[in-house]
């Protein structure tokens, strides 16, 4: 299991709020585990094709820069999302 700083989970829970924190954390775990599957495969594929690790490091650098840019341009300020609450239907007394 990968180890993450606690602020990653705190930010996820702050952004999602109590309504969706579990879903967002699960999705975040899925993406992290997917990267753990794809990265070794892609590194091996690139190494087999080129014979050296330089392209694998270039790809890794591009993905890291894309992640940093995504955080900067997509996430924005860390503040709770205000979820619309659906009214529950009234239940008739028995």
Short mmCIF file of C-alpha atoms in Angstrom, two decimals:
data_model
loop_
_atom_site.label_atom_id
_atom_site.label_comp_id
_atom_site.label_asym_id
_atom_site.label_seq_id
_atom_site.Cartn_x
_atom_site.Cartn_y
_atom_site.Cartn_z
CA UNK A 1 0.00 0.00 0.00
CA UNK A 2 1.30 3.43 -0.89
CA UNK A 3 1.85 5.92 1.91
CA UNK A 4 0.50 9.41 1.49
CA UNK A 5 0.85 12.48 3.63
CA UNK A 6 -2.18 13.07 5.81
CA UNK A 7 -2.95 16.35 4.07
CA UNK A 8 -4.00 14.43 0.94
CA UNK A 9 -6.84 12.80 2.89
CA UNK A 10 -7.66 16.01 4.73
CA UNK A 11 -7.99 17.93 1.46
CA UNK A 12 -10.15 15.17 -0.05
CA UNK A 13 -12.47 15.17 2.94
CA UNK A 14 -12.60 18.97 3.07
CA UNK A 15 -13.48 19.27 -0.60
CA UNK A 16 -16.01 16.44 -0.58
CA UNK A 17 -17.64 17.19 2.73
CA UNK A 18 -19.52 14.63 4.80
CA UNK A 19 -21.86 13.73 1.92
CA UNK A 20 -19.25 12.41 -0.53
CA UNK A 21 -15.98 11.93 1.38
CA UNK A 22 -16.14 8.14 1.15
CA UNK A 23 -16.78 8.12 -2.60
CA UNK A 24 -14.05 10.63 -3.33
CA UNK A 25 -11.53 8.80 -1.16
CA UNK A 26 -12.39 5.50 -2.84
CA UNK A 27 -11.96 7.03 -6.28
CA UNK A 28 -8.66 8.58 -5.20
CA UNK A 29 -7.45 5.15 -4.02
CA UNK A 30 -8.54 3.59 -7.32
CA UNK A 31 -6.56 6.11 -9.38
CA UNK A 32 -3.50 5.69 -7.15
CA UNK A 33 -3.63 1.91 -7.47
CA UNK A 34 -4.19 2.15 -11.23
CA UNK A 35 -1.03 4.24 -11.51
CA UNK A 36 0.80 1.54 -9.54
CA UNK A 37 -0.26 -0.98 -12.19
CA UNK A 38 0.36 1.13 -15.29
CA UNK A 39 3.72 2.70 -14.32
CA UNK A 40 5.78 -0.53 -14.08
CA UNK A 41 4.17 -1.92 -17.23
CA UNK A 42 4.80 1.30 -19.17
CA UNK A 43 8.38 1.53 -17.89
CA UNK A 44 9.06 -2.04 -19.01
CA UNK A 45 7.43 -1.43 -22.39
CA UNK A 46 9.46 1.74 -23.01
CA UNK A 47 12.66 0.05 -21.81
CA UNK A 48 12.06 -2.91 -24.13
CA UNK A 49 11.43 -0.62 -27.11
CA UNK A 50 14.25 1.89 -26.54
CA UNK A 51 16.83 -0.04 -24.52
CA UNK A 52 17.33 2.66 -21.89
CA UNK A 53 15.42 4.46 -19.16
CA UNK A 54 15.61 8.04 -20.46
CA UNK A 55 12.21 7.95 -22.21
CA UNK A 56 10.61 6.40 -19.13
CA UNK A 57 11.93 9.32 -17.03
CA UNK A 58 10.73 11.83 -19.64
CA UNK A 59 7.24 10.30 -19.56
CA UNK A 60 7.27 10.30 -15.74
CA UNK A 61 8.29 13.97 -15.72
CA UNK A 62 5.50 14.87 -18.16
CA UNK A 63 2.91 13.06 -16.02
CA UNK A 64 4.18 14.80 -12.86
CA UNK A 65 4.00 18.22 -14.55
CA UNK A 66 0.52 17.44 -15.84
CA UNK A 67 -0.53 16.52 -12.30
CA UNK A 68 0.90 19.74 -10.88
CA UNK A 69 -0.82 21.81 -13.57
CA UNK A 70 -4.09 19.99 -12.93
CA UNK A 71 -3.85 20.77 -9.23
CA UNK A 72 -3.12 24.42 -9.95
CA UNK A 73 -5.76 24.99 -12.65
CA UNK A 74 -8.54 22.54 -11.75
CA UNK A 75 -8.63 22.12 -7.97
CA UNK A 76 -8.42 25.77 -7.00
CA UNK A 77 -8.96 26.88 -3.40
CA UNK A 78 -9.46 24.17 -0.80
CA UNK A 79 -12.90 24.82 0.66
CA UNK A 80 -15.90 22.57 1.25
CA UNK A 81 -18.29 21.96 -1.63
CA UNK A 82 -21.84 22.97 -0.73
CA UNK A 83 -24.05 20.08 -1.77
CA UNK A 84 -27.72 20.61 -2.59
CA UNK A 85 -29.84 18.66 -0.15
CA UNK A 86 -32.77 16.78 -1.68
CA UNK A 87 -35.89 16.95 0.44
CA UNK A 88 -37.02 13.57 1.70
CA UNK A 89 -40.61 12.57 0.98
CA UNK A 90 -42.88 12.70 3.96
CA UNK A 91 -43.76 9.30 5.36
CA UNK A 92 -47.38 8.77 6.30
CA UNK A 93 -47.87 7.58 9.88
CA UNK A 94 -48.99 3.99 10.26
#
